[in-house]
Amino acid sequence: MAVSLSVSRILSSVSLFLITLDIQINGLLGSQDVDQHLEMGKKLLAAGQLADALSHYHAAVDGDPSNYLTYFKRATVYLALGKSKSALPDLTKVLELKPDFSALEKDPDNQEAHEHLATIAPLHQQIEEAERLYEHLNYQGAIDMVTPAIEVSPWNPDLRELRADCYIAQGDLFKAVGDLRPTTKLRNDNTNAYHKLSKLHYEMGEADESLVQIRECLKLDPDHEECFKFYKKVKKLVKQMQSTQDLINEGRYEDCVNKASQMLKTEPSTFVYVHRAKSHICHCYSQAKNVDKAMQSCKEVLELDENNVDAVCDLAEAYISNDQFEEAINEYQRAQNLDGNSQRAQDGLNKAQKLEKQSKKRDYYKILGVRRNANKRAITQAYRKLAVKWHPDKYKGDEERKRAEKMFIDIAAAKEVLSDPEKRAKFDNGEDPLDPEAQQGQGPFWNQGFNPFGQGGFQFKFHFN
């Protein structure tokens, strides 16, 4: 019972002790390794990296189990993490090793207490100067001034909030999060910290983590007006982002464009989400072979971020869909210059170069007069129209008939390739499935049992599919 009461006294005095105690343990410990662990723990505490600090204090306790300060420092980390049950055994151990621990506050002749109390006045001056520098927008100066105070008193939420505000003003949101996170445990029901953390994660593009933090705010206060309003927005955006990615994975590109457009309505201004939504629109228009809109949307993305390799590749794909192979080659080379390890850029460049070479031979899309995104119905209609026009029986002169025969063979070949998904896919990747050289000596289809002119002369019977 006496131990429990003493532990309670320690818990109640932790804040004051941390302010007055700038632990100078060099010389107290016999191991240099233990000293190093304690120093690293101190630095990590100041940086808000609690889990990493805790691992060093574990090592310090293992290295010097007879030093009460190692247990006390570890206990304070447990308390900051909200693990009071884990802190109690360490605080009990402090009392076993140093029964007069509370004398630091009560004994006027305690030399150790006087030494640490002497550091308070300079710290107060530093904190006041840090606040003044912050008010005068000298954020780096304020950080430099308040950091030593945080090293002495790492659990003072006011100091961490001040430095977090400085980091935010500098645009260093990651460090601001590191300072704000401990304050959620250092203040009871700290809804403001969770709200602020959620907004910082949101600005950093971490919408999922933003949703986690804003839910913590609502756990503490379900009626918190600002948290609830922000929660609805973040939840909606996270759902839209996931749906858009699912649609891309499923190849539903038109639906993807619609869902990404909804993302822009939900968040029309924050760069990271605008950039992501427009990138999705660019990619999905390109994959859907909607050439004009793909080119427009991809160029919009590149205006936001000229080094976006995926957008460059999507633009190149749009050029391929529009038979602009030289432009596609240029874009893929640009993507390679931005990222020499991009496999997509390398594969795309190889494809564009094959298609550019192929275009100088026989282009089945041009033969039928259809675009690369034409569906099977459009291909069949174009074939029927041209087959009637170039029917060899309509031509009497030898030269005209020979020309008609050649055209009809090309028309039949184009229909054969573009109506077959497997052959069309090969052709779209720069390989002519009817080219003897490309097929390693295999003859074209009319030498494989198919003859558009039938048997025994030019007696035509057409059955249009």
Tab-separated table of C-alpha atoms in Angstrom:
chain	number	residue	atom	x	y	z
A	1	MET	CA	0.000	0.000	0.000
A	2	ALA	CA	2.833	2.404	0.853
A	3	VAL	CA	4.505	1.634	-2.456
A	4	SER	CA	1.269	2.342	-4.358
A	5	LEU	CA	0.886	5.726	-2.627
A	6	SER	CA	4.494	6.591	-3.416
A	7	VAL	CA	3.977	5.623	-7.048
A	8	SER	CA	0.939	7.887	-7.156
A	9	ARG	CA	3.060	10.747	-5.818
A	10	ILE	CA	5.620	10.122	-8.551
A	11	LEU	CA	2.918	10.143	-11.235
A	12	SER	CA	1.559	13.442	-9.949
A	13	SER	CA	5.014	15.033	-9.946
A	14	VAL	CA	6.304	13.724	-13.300
A	15	SER	CA	5.583	16.970	-15.148
A	16	LEU	CA	7.445	19.199	-12.670
A	17	PHE	CA	10.319	16.731	-12.406
A	18	LEU	CA	10.780	16.678	-16.190
A	19	ILE	CA	10.954	20.455	-16.298
A	20	THR	CA	13.519	20.687	-13.506
A	21	LEU	CA	15.516	17.589	-14.373
A	22	ASP	CA	17.962	17.877	-17.238
A	23	ILE	CA	19.465	14.488	-16.554
A	24	GLN	CA	23.223	14.568	-16.623
A	25	ILE	CA	24.022	10.905	-16.220
A	26	ASN	CA	27.477	10.817	-17.783
A	27	GLY	CA	29.723	9.495	-15.048
A	28	LEU	CA	26.866	7.879	-13.143
A	29	LEU	CA	26.820	4.911	-15.446
A	30	GLY	CA	29.675	2.546	-15.851
A	31	SER	CA	28.981	1.599	-19.462
A	32	GLN	CA	29.608	3.825	-22.431
A	33	ASP	CA	26.995	1.834	-24.389
A	34	VAL	CA	24.371	2.667	-21.781
A	35	ASP	CA	25.287	6.339	-22.033
A	36	GLN	CA	24.869	6.189	-25.795
A	37	HIS	CA	21.461	4.540	-25.504
A	38	LEU	CA	20.287	7.189	-23.047
A	39	GLU	CA	21.537	9.989	-25.274
A	40	MET	CA	19.831	8.491	-28.337
A	41	GLY	CA	16.658	8.016	-26.323
A	42	LYS	CA	16.769	11.663	-25.320
A	43	LYS	CA	17.171	12.826	-28.935
A	44	LEU	CA	14.388	10.580	-30.182
A	45	LEU	CA	12.102	11.856	-27.437
A	46	ALA	CA	12.742	15.400	-28.571
A	47	ALA	CA	11.889	14.342	-32.134
A	48	GLY	CA	8.653	12.694	-30.989
A	49	GLN	CA	9.760	9.214	-32.058
A	50	LEU	CA	8.444	7.452	-28.977
A	51	ALA	CA	8.716	3.826	-30.085
A	52	ASP	CA	12.339	4.266	-31.151
A	53	ALA	CA	13.147	6.089	-27.907
A	54	LEU	CA	11.582	3.262	-25.923
A	55	SER	CA	13.828	0.665	-27.589
A	56	HIS	CA	16.931	2.598	-26.485
A	57	TYR	CA	15.643	2.886	-22.916
A	58	HIS	CA	15.049	-0.869	-22.905
A	59	ALA	CA	18.706	-1.318	-23.791
A	60	ALA	CA	19.770	1.202	-21.109
A	61	VAL	CA	17.810	-0.656	-18.416
A	62	ASP	CA	19.313	-3.977	-19.502
A	63	GLY	CA	22.803	-2.445	-19.476
A	64	ASP	CA	22.512	-0.793	-16.049
A	65	PRO	CA	19.639	-2.323	-14.028
A	66	SER	CA	20.792	-0.594	-10.828
A	67	ASN	CA	20.289	2.985	-12.050
A	68	TYR	CA	16.923	4.442	-11.060
A	69	LEU	CA	17.072	7.105	-13.793
A	70	THR	CA	16.972	4.528	-16.603
A	71	TYR	CA	13.741	3.114	-15.199
A	72	PHE	CA	12.271	6.556	-14.678
A	73	LYS	CA	13.019	7.675	-18.261
A	74	ARG	CA	11.469	4.496	-19.627
A	75	ALA	CA	8.397	4.996	-17.450
A	76	THR	CA	7.850	8.489	-18.833
A	77	VAL	CA	7.855	7.075	-22.381
A	78	TYR	CA	5.293	4.454	-21.385
A	79	LEU	CA	3.119	7.212	-19.905
A	80	ALA	CA	3.355	9.274	-23.101
A	81	LEU	CA	2.284	6.226	-25.090
A	82	GLY	CA	-0.727	5.837	-22.812
A	83	LYS	CA	0.637	2.603	-21.292
A	84	SER	CA	0.313	3.435	-17.598
A	85	LYS	CA	0.214	-0.263	-16.597
A	86	SER	CA	3.629	-0.758	-18.176
A	87	ALA	CA	4.951	2.371	-16.431
A	88	LEU	CA	3.979	1.261	-12.905
A	89	PRO	CA	6.593	-1.529	-12.520
A	90	ASP	CA	9.339	0.890	-13.604
A	91	LEU	CA	8.160	3.565	-11.160
A	92	THR	CA	8.016	0.970	-8.397
A	93	LYS	CA	11.589	-0.001	-9.237
A	94	VAL	CA	12.590	3.688	-8.963
A	95	LEU	CA	11.317	3.734	-5.358
A	96	GLU	CA	13.140	0.515	-4.553
A	97	LEU	CA	16.424	1.917	-5.853
A	98	LYS	CA	15.905	5.469	-4.516
A	99	PRO	CA	13.370	5.593	-1.654
A	100	ASP	CA	13.910	9.335	-1.169
A	101	PHE	CA	13.063	10.081	-4.810
A	102	SER	CA	10.317	12.598	-3.898
A	103	ALA	CA	12.842	14.525	-1.809
A	104	LEU	CA	13.795	16.370	-4.966
A	105	GLU	CA	10.674	18.437	-4.414
A	106	LYS	CA	10.666	18.559	-0.585
A	107	ASP	CA	14.242	18.597	0.717
A	108	PRO	CA	15.667	22.160	0.632
A	109	ASP	CA	19.189	20.802	1.136
A	110	ASN	CA	19.047	18.358	-1.781
A	111	GLN	CA	22.034	19.353	-3.941
A	112	GLU	CA	20.814	17.441	-6.993
A	113	ALA	CA	17.500	19.283	-6.962
A	114	HIS	CA	19.232	22.656	-6.652
A	115	GLU	CA	21.438	21.914	-9.638
A	116	HIS	CA	18.483	21.168	-11.841
A	117	LEU	CA	16.354	23.990	-10.501
A	118	ALA	CA	19.109	26.335	-11.627
A	119	THR	CA	18.305	25.424	-15.240
A	120	ILE	CA	14.703	26.641	-15.012
A	121	ALA	CA	15.323	30.381	-15.355
A	122	PRO	CA	17.397	30.081	-18.572
A	123	LEU	CA	14.758	27.735	-20.009
A	124	HIS	CA	12.006	30.227	-19.295
A	125	GLN	CA	13.977	32.879	-21.126
A	126	GLN	CA	14.506	30.571	-24.103
A	127	ILE	CA	10.812	29.730	-24.270
A	128	GLU	CA	9.822	33.414	-24.125
A	129	GLU	CA	12.325	34.202	-26.883
A	130	ALA	CA	10.977	31.324	-28.999
A	131	GLU	CA	7.438	32.708	-28.659
A	132	ARG	CA	8.646	36.174	-29.625
A	133	LEU	CA	10.474	34.844	-32.685
A	134	TYR	CA	7.372	32.902	-33.733
A	135	GLU	CA	5.225	36.026	-33.506
A	136	HIS	CA	7.754	37.820	-35.731
A	137	LEU	CA	7.582	34.959	-38.289
A	138	ASN	CA	11.153	33.834	-37.588
A	139	TYR	CA	10.174	30.179	-37.554
A	140	GLN	CA	13.631	28.641	-37.771
A	141	GLY	CA	14.877	30.871	-34.988
A	142	ALA	CA	11.916	29.825	-32.826
A	143	ILE	CA	12.649	26.148	-33.550
A	144	ASP	CA	16.294	26.550	-32.607
A	145	MET	CA	15.318	28.278	-29.378
A	146	VAL	CA	12.553	25.917	-28.219
A	147	THR	CA	14.265	22.619	-29.115
A	148	PRO	CA	16.651	22.621	-26.106
A	149	ALA	CA	13.669	23.198	-23.821
A	150	ILE	CA	11.875	20.212	-25.384
A	151	GLU	CA	14.957	18.067	-24.789
A	152	VAL	CA	14.750	18.939	-21.096
A	153	SER	CA	10.963	18.615	-20.898
A	154	PRO	CA	9.855	16.371	-23.778
A	155	TRP	CA	6.349	15.935	-22.358
A	156	ASN	CA	5.417	19.615	-22.256
A	157	PRO	CA	2.584	19.851	-24.829
A	158	ASP	CA	2.810	23.649	-25.151
A	159	LEU	CA	6.412	23.458	-26.347
A	160	ARG	CA	5.675	20.717	-28.843
A	161	GLU	CA	2.648	22.599	-30.187
A	162	LEU	CA	4.765	25.719	-30.615
A	163	ARG	CA	7.424	23.862	-32.574
A	164	ALA	CA	4.746	22.039	-34.606
A	165	ASP	CA	3.269	25.396	-35.634
A	166	CYS	CA	6.729	26.517	-36.749
A	167	TYR	CA	7.190	23.368	-38.835
A	168	ILE	CA	3.768	23.864	-40.416
A	169	ALA	CA	4.668	27.448	-41.324
A	170	GLN	CA	7.845	26.105	-42.974
A	171	GLY	CA	5.887	23.452	-44.864
A	172	ASP	CA	7.556	20.562	-43.031
A	173	LEU	CA	4.343	18.705	-42.213
A	174	PHE	CA	6.084	15.417	-41.403
A	175	LYS	CA	8.001	16.963	-38.480
A	176	ALA	CA	4.873	18.796	-37.351
A	177	VAL	CA	3.061	15.454	-37.104
A	178	GLY	CA	5.951	14.087	-35.031
A	179	ASP	CA	5.504	16.873	-32.470
A	180	LEU	CA	1.710	16.834	-32.372
A	181	ARG	CA	1.229	13.088	-32.008
A	182	PRO	CA	2.536	12.923	-28.385
A	183	THR	CA	0.255	15.793	-27.377
A	184	THR	CA	-2.793	13.573	-27.952
A	185	LYS	CA	-1.680	11.642	-24.838
A	186	LEU	CA	-0.307	14.589	-22.870
A	187	ARG	CA	-3.651	16.429	-22.769
A	188	ASN	CA	-6.887	14.772	-21.737
A	189	ASP	CA	-9.540	14.573	-24.470
A	190	ASN	CA	-7.283	16.419	-26.904
A	191	THR	CA	-9.743	16.635	-29.788
A	192	ASN	CA	-7.954	19.663	-31.249
A	193	ALA	CA	-4.739	17.673	-31.679
A	194	TYR	CA	-6.524	14.848	-33.484
A	195	HIS	CA	-8.320	17.342	-35.717
A	196	LYS	CA	-5.052	19.050	-36.558
A	197	LEU	CA	-3.268	15.734	-37.155
A	198	SER	CA	-6.041	14.633	-39.492
A	199	LYS	CA	-5.699	17.805	-41.540
A	200	LEU	CA	-1.917	17.471	-41.719
A	201	HIS	CA	-2.115	13.877	-42.952
A	202	TYR	CA	-4.756	15.005	-45.448
A	203	GLU	CA	-2.502	17.751	-46.804
A	204	MET	CA	0.325	15.213	-47.106
A	205	GLY	CA	-1.878	13.020	-49.307
A	206	GLU	CA	-2.373	10.383	-46.598
A	207	ALA	CA	-6.164	10.305	-46.708
A	208	ASP	CA	-6.445	6.882	-45.029
A	209	GLU	CA	-4.397	8.027	-42.010
A	210	SER	CA	-6.331	11.297	-41.967
A	211	LEU	CA	-9.508	9.260	-41.599
A	212	VAL	CA	-7.977	7.299	-38.685
A	213	GLN	CA	-7.093	10.497	-36.804
A	214	ILE	CA	-10.429	12.241	-37.340
A	215	ARG	CA	-12.213	9.131	-36.050
A	216	GLU	CA	-10.145	9.398	-32.850
A	217	CYS	CA	-11.459	12.930	-32.429
A	218	LEU	CA	-15.039	11.712	-32.757
A	219	LYS	CA	-14.421	8.886	-30.289
A	220	LEU	CA	-13.590	11.529	-27.695
A	221	ASP	CA	-16.439	13.841	-28.705
A	222	PRO	CA	-19.081	12.458	-31.109
A	223	ASP	CA	-20.678	15.915	-31.306
A	224	HIS	CA	-17.487	17.758	-32.277
A	225	GLU	CA	-18.771	19.938	-35.123
A	226	GLU	CA	-15.491	20.563	-36.959
A	227	CYS	CA	-14.307	16.960	-36.677
A	228	PHE	CA	-17.627	15.588	-37.905
A	229	LYS	CA	-17.689	17.931	-40.899
A	230	PHE	CA	-14.139	17.006	-41.879
A	231	TYR	CA	-14.823	13.312	-41.244
A	232	LYS	CA	-17.653	13.284	-43.802
A	233	LYS	CA	-15.427	14.875	-46.445
A	234	VAL	CA	-12.436	12.581	-45.867
A	235	LYS	CA	-14.583	9.453	-45.717
A	236	LYS	CA	-16.251	10.375	-49.009
A	237	LEU	CA	-12.946	11.076	-50.736
A	238	VAL	CA	-11.310	7.856	-49.482
A	239	LYS	CA	-14.237	5.842	-50.828
A	240	GLN	CA	-14.049	7.598	-54.212
A	241	MET	CA	-10.302	7.027	-54.437
A	242	GLN	CA	-10.687	3.313	-53.729
A	243	SER	CA	-13.561	2.978	-56.214
A	244	THR	CA	-11.539	4.712	-58.928
A	245	GLN	CA	-8.608	2.356	-58.423
A	246	ASP	CA	-10.931	-0.660	-58.464
A	247	LEU	CA	-12.437	0.494	-61.769
A	248	ILE	CA	-8.965	0.862	-63.272
A	249	ASN	CA	-8.059	-2.646	-62.122
A	250	GLU	CA	-11.257	-3.966	-63.695
A	251	GLY	CA	-10.623	-2.141	-66.988
A	252	ARG	CA	-13.836	-0.094	-66.684
A	253	TYR	CA	-12.266	3.069	-68.009
A	254	GLU	CA	-15.350	5.163	-68.784
A	255	ASP	CA	-16.671	4.535	-65.268
A	256	CYS	CA	-13.192	5.366	-63.952
A	257	VAL	CA	-13.350	8.806	-65.594
A	258	ASN	CA	-16.730	9.496	-63.976
A	259	LYS	CA	-15.539	8.436	-60.522
A	260	ALA	CA	-12.295	10.436	-60.778
A	261	SER	CA	-14.347	13.470	-61.804
A	262	GLN	CA	-16.334	13.028	-58.588
A	263	MET	CA	-13.027	13.129	-56.686
A	264	LEU	CA	-12.384	16.571	-58.180
A	265	LYS	CA	-15.795	17.780	-57.006
A	266	THR	CA	-15.138	16.504	-53.477
A	267	GLU	CA	-11.641	18.044	-53.354
A	268	PRO	CA	-11.125	20.725	-56.029
A	269	SER	CA	-8.147	22.541	-54.530
A	270	THR	CA	-5.676	20.380	-52.548
A	271	PHE	CA	-2.852	19.680	-55.000
A	272	VAL	CA	-2.134	16.048	-54.175
A	273	TYR	CA	-5.747	14.958	-54.732
A	274	VAL	CA	-6.337	17.158	-57.783
A	275	HIS	CA	-3.152	15.726	-59.276
A	276	ARG	CA	-4.226	12.165	-58.476
A	277	ALA	CA	-7.742	12.585	-59.886
A	278	LYS	CA	-6.526	14.202	-63.105
A	279	SER	CA	-3.868	11.506	-63.479
A	280	HIS	CA	-6.589	8.856	-63.262
A	281	ILE	CA	-8.673	10.697	-65.875
A	282	CYS	CA	-5.673	10.944	-68.189
A	283	HIS	CA	-4.883	7.237	-67.800
A	284	CYS	CA	-8.459	6.039	-68.259
A	285	TYR	CA	-9.130	8.169	-71.334
A	286	SER	CA	-5.874	6.878	-72.812
A	287	GLN	CA	-6.737	3.247	-72.091
A	288	ALA	CA	-10.254	3.762	-73.470
A	289	LYS	CA	-8.611	5.145	-76.646
A	290	ASN	CA	-10.599	8.367	-76.362
A	291	VAL	CA	-7.820	10.215	-78.146
A	292	ASP	CA	-8.885	13.859	-77.977
A	293	LYS	CA	-9.862	13.800	-74.304
A	294	ALA	CA	-6.809	11.727	-73.410
A	295	MET	CA	-4.470	14.252	-74.992
A	296	GLN	CA	-6.228	17.164	-73.294
A	297	SER	CA	-6.351	15.580	-69.833
A	298	CYS	CA	-2.784	14.232	-69.960
A	299	LYS	CA	-1.443	17.641	-70.940
A	300	GLU	CA	-3.331	19.119	-67.966
A	301	VAL	CA	-1.543	16.670	-65.672
A	302	LEU	CA	1.826	17.578	-67.166
A	303	GLU	CA	1.089	21.260	-66.577
A	304	LEU	CA	0.745	20.374	-62.885
A	305	ASP	CA	3.761	18.064	-62.866
A	306	GLU	CA	6.002	18.015	-65.929
A	307	ASN	CA	7.992	15.092	-64.528
A	308	ASN	CA	5.030	12.728	-64.222
A	309	VAL	CA	6.313	9.628	-66.046
A	310	ASP	CA	2.944	7.850	-66.061
A	311	ALA	CA	1.204	10.840	-67.629
A	312	VAL	CA	3.908	11.039	-70.307
A	313	CYS	CA	3.380	7.346	-71.096
A	314	ASP	CA	-0.406	7.797	-71.165
A	315	LEU	CA	0.019	10.687	-73.594
A	316	ALA	CA	2.244	8.477	-75.757
A	317	GLU	CA	-0.485	5.803	-75.776
A	318	ALA	CA	-2.973	8.426	-76.968
A	319	TYR	CA	-0.631	9.332	-79.817
A	320	ILE	CA	-0.439	5.648	-80.782
A	321	SER	CA	-4.239	5.450	-80.821
A	322	ASN	CA	-4.187	8.405	-83.214
A	323	ASP	CA	-1.518	6.791	-85.465
A	324	GLN	CA	0.997	9.496	-84.469
A	325	PHE	CA	3.855	7.091	-83.973
A	326	GLU	CA	6.725	9.562	-84.182
A	327	GLU	CA	5.104	11.697	-81.484
A	328	ALA	CA	4.611	8.582	-79.372
A	329	ILE	CA	8.286	7.659	-79.774
A	330	ASN	CA	9.274	11.170	-78.656
A	331	GLU	CA	7.082	10.936	-75.543
A	332	TYR	CA	8.389	7.509	-74.547
A	333	GLN	CA	11.960	8.778	-74.963
A	334	ARG	CA	11.018	11.714	-72.751
A	335	ALA	CA	9.696	9.267	-70.142
A	336	GLN	CA	12.968	7.331	-70.281
A	337	ASN	CA	14.911	10.544	-69.702
A	338	LEU	CA	12.781	11.188	-66.608
A	339	ASP	CA	13.126	7.620	-65.313
A	340	GLY	CA	15.726	5.417	-66.911
A	341	ASN	CA	14.402	2.391	-64.998
A	342	SER	CA	10.796	2.676	-66.190
A	343	GLN	CA	9.839	-0.655	-67.756
A	344	ARG	CA	6.615	0.866	-69.044
A	345	ALA	CA	8.544	3.525	-70.955
A	346	GLN	CA	10.921	0.926	-72.422
A	347	ASP	CA	8.108	-1.425	-73.487
A	348	GLY	CA	6.118	1.473	-74.903
A	349	LEU	CA	9.091	2.764	-76.884
A	350	ASN	CA	9.650	-0.688	-78.411
A	351	LYS	CA	5.965	-0.902	-79.320
A	352	ALA	CA	5.875	2.590	-80.862
A	353	GLN	CA	8.987	1.888	-82.926
A	354	LYS	CA	7.479	-1.359	-84.252
A	355	LEU	CA	4.223	0.395	-85.111
A	356	GLU	CA	6.082	3.215	-86.840
A	357	LYS	CA	7.929	0.650	-88.950
A	358	GLN	CA	4.718	-1.287	-89.547
A	359	SER	CA	2.881	1.839	-90.709
A	360	LYS	CA	5.227	2.068	-93.668
A	361	LYS	CA	4.029	-1.362	-94.786
A	362	ARG	CA	0.404	-2.453	-94.500
A	363	ASP	CA	-1.891	-0.720	-92.003
A	364	TYR	CA	-5.156	-2.607	-91.629
A	365	TYR	CA	-6.885	0.282	-89.900
A	366	LYS	CA	-6.100	2.606	-92.786
A	367	ILE	CA	-7.141	-0.045	-95.319
A	368	LEU	CA	-10.628	-0.175	-93.782
A	369	GLY	CA	-10.631	3.541	-92.978
A	370	VAL	CA	-11.370	3.041	-89.260
A	371	ARG	CA	-9.675	4.349	-86.121
A	372	ARG	CA	-7.701	2.156	-83.765
A	373	ASN	CA	-10.483	2.216	-81.196
A	374	ALA	CA	-13.111	0.985	-83.688
A	375	ASN	CA	-15.360	-1.809	-82.406
A	376	LYS	CA	-16.179	-5.010	-84.288
A	377	ARG	CA	-19.414	-3.601	-85.691
A	378	ALA	CA	-17.661	-0.594	-87.212
A	379	ILE	CA	-15.004	-2.876	-88.694
A	380	THR	CA	-17.633	-5.176	-90.263
A	381	GLN	CA	-19.552	-2.236	-91.734
A	382	ALA	CA	-16.404	-0.749	-93.256
A	383	TYR	CA	-15.433	-4.127	-94.704
A	384	ARG	CA	-18.846	-4.638	-96.350
A	385	LYS	CA	-18.791	-1.224	-97.944
A	386	LEU	CA	-15.270	-1.608	-99.329
A	387	ALA	CA	-15.808	-5.224	-100.417
A	388	VAL	CA	-18.705	-4.120	-102.599
A	389	LYS	CA	-16.716	-1.188	-103.976
A	390	TRP	CA	-13.639	-3.257	-104.861
A	391	HIS	CA	-15.396	-6.442	-106.033
A	392	PRO	CA	-13.196	-7.620	-108.949
A	393	ASP	CA	-16.251	-8.617	-111.063
A	394	LYS	CA	-17.098	-4.919	-111.328
A	395	TYR	CA	-13.895	-4.189	-113.220
A	396	LYS	CA	-13.344	-5.246	-116.892
A	397	GLY	CA	-9.940	-3.944	-117.905
A	398	ASP	CA	-6.889	-6.003	-116.940
A	399	GLU	CA	-5.166	-3.195	-115.057
A	400	GLU	CA	-8.313	-2.158	-113.229
A	401	ARG	CA	-9.129	-5.761	-112.364
A	402	LYS	CA	-5.605	-6.407	-111.004
A	403	ARG	CA	-5.840	-3.277	-108.869
A	404	ALA	CA	-9.272	-4.356	-107.588
A	405	GLU	CA	-7.942	-7.822	-106.781
A	406	LYS	CA	-5.084	-6.359	-104.737
A	407	MET	CA	-7.402	-4.015	-102.879
A	408	PHE	CA	-9.846	-6.791	-102.172
A	409	ILE	CA	-7.101	-9.029	-100.783
A	410	ASP	CA	-5.991	-6.213	-98.473
A	411	ILE	CA	-9.586	-5.561	-97.396
A	412	ALA	CA	-10.174	-9.244	-96.625
A	413	ALA	CA	-6.869	-9.435	-94.731
A	414	ALA	CA	-7.763	-6.339	-92.693
A	415	LYS	CA	-11.129	-7.820	-91.713
A	416	GLU	CA	-9.498	-11.134	-90.818
A	417	VAL	CA	-6.975	-9.488	-88.483
A	418	LEU	CA	-9.143	-6.797	-86.915
A	419	SER	CA	-12.093	-9.122	-86.307
A	420	ASP	CA	-9.936	-11.623	-84.432
A	421	PRO	CA	-9.071	-10.369	-80.899
A	422	GLU	CA	-5.807	-12.321	-80.733
A	423	LYS	CA	-4.571	-11.217	-84.150
A	424	ARG	CA	-5.690	-7.661	-83.557
A	425	ALA	CA	-3.785	-7.554	-80.252
A	426	LYS	CA	-0.627	-8.691	-82.050
A	427	PHE	CA	-1.103	-6.017	-84.712
A	428	ASP	CA	-1.720	-3.333	-82.068
A	429	ASN	CA	1.619	-4.268	-80.500
A	430	GLY	CA	3.484	-3.753	-83.754
A	431	GLU	CA	3.421	-7.321	-85.086
A	432	ASP	CA	1.618	-8.213	-88.326
A	433	PRO	CA	0.130	-11.706	-87.829
A	434	LEU	CA	-0.081	-12.104	-91.631
A	435	ASP	CA	3.469	-11.034	-92.362
A	436	PRO	CA	5.566	-14.085	-93.332
A	437	GLU	CA	8.728	-12.503	-91.884
A	438	ALA	CA	7.015	-11.613	-88.612
A	439	GLN	CA	5.576	-15.128	-88.356
A	440	GLN	CA	8.971	-16.781	-88.966
A	441	GLY	CA	8.232	-18.113	-92.394
A	442	GLN	CA	4.536	-18.907	-91.961
A	443	GLY	CA	2.557	-17.823	-94.988
A	444	PRO	CA	-0.377	-15.409	-94.869
A	445	PHE	CA	-3.828	-16.729	-94.221
A	446	TRP	CA	-4.812	-16.953	-97.847
A	447	ASN	CA	-2.024	-19.514	-98.223
A	448	GLN	CA	-3.349	-21.374	-95.170
A	449	GLY	CA	-6.617	-22.545	-96.622
A	450	PHE	CA	-8.414	-19.214	-97.061
A	451	ASN	CA	-8.741	-17.729	-100.561
A	452	PRO	CA	-10.987	-14.709	-101.022
A	453	PHE	CA	-11.391	-15.621	-104.682
A	454	GLY	CA	-12.613	-19.184	-104.088
A	455	GLN	CA	-11.689	-22.018	-106.495
A	456	GLY	CA	-11.495	-22.155	-110.277
A	457	GLY	CA	-11.323	-18.498	-111.222
A	458	PHE	CA	-13.077	-15.427	-109.934
A	459	GLN	CA	-16.513	-16.754	-109.019
A	460	PHE	CA	-17.508	-14.732	-105.927
A	461	LYS	CA	-19.961	-15.619	-103.220
A	462	PHE	CA	-19.893	-13.359	-100.171
A	463	HIS	CA	-21.422	-14.216	-96.814
A	464	PHE	CA	-20.891	-11.126	-94.653
A	465	ASN	CA	-20.500	-11.919	-90.972
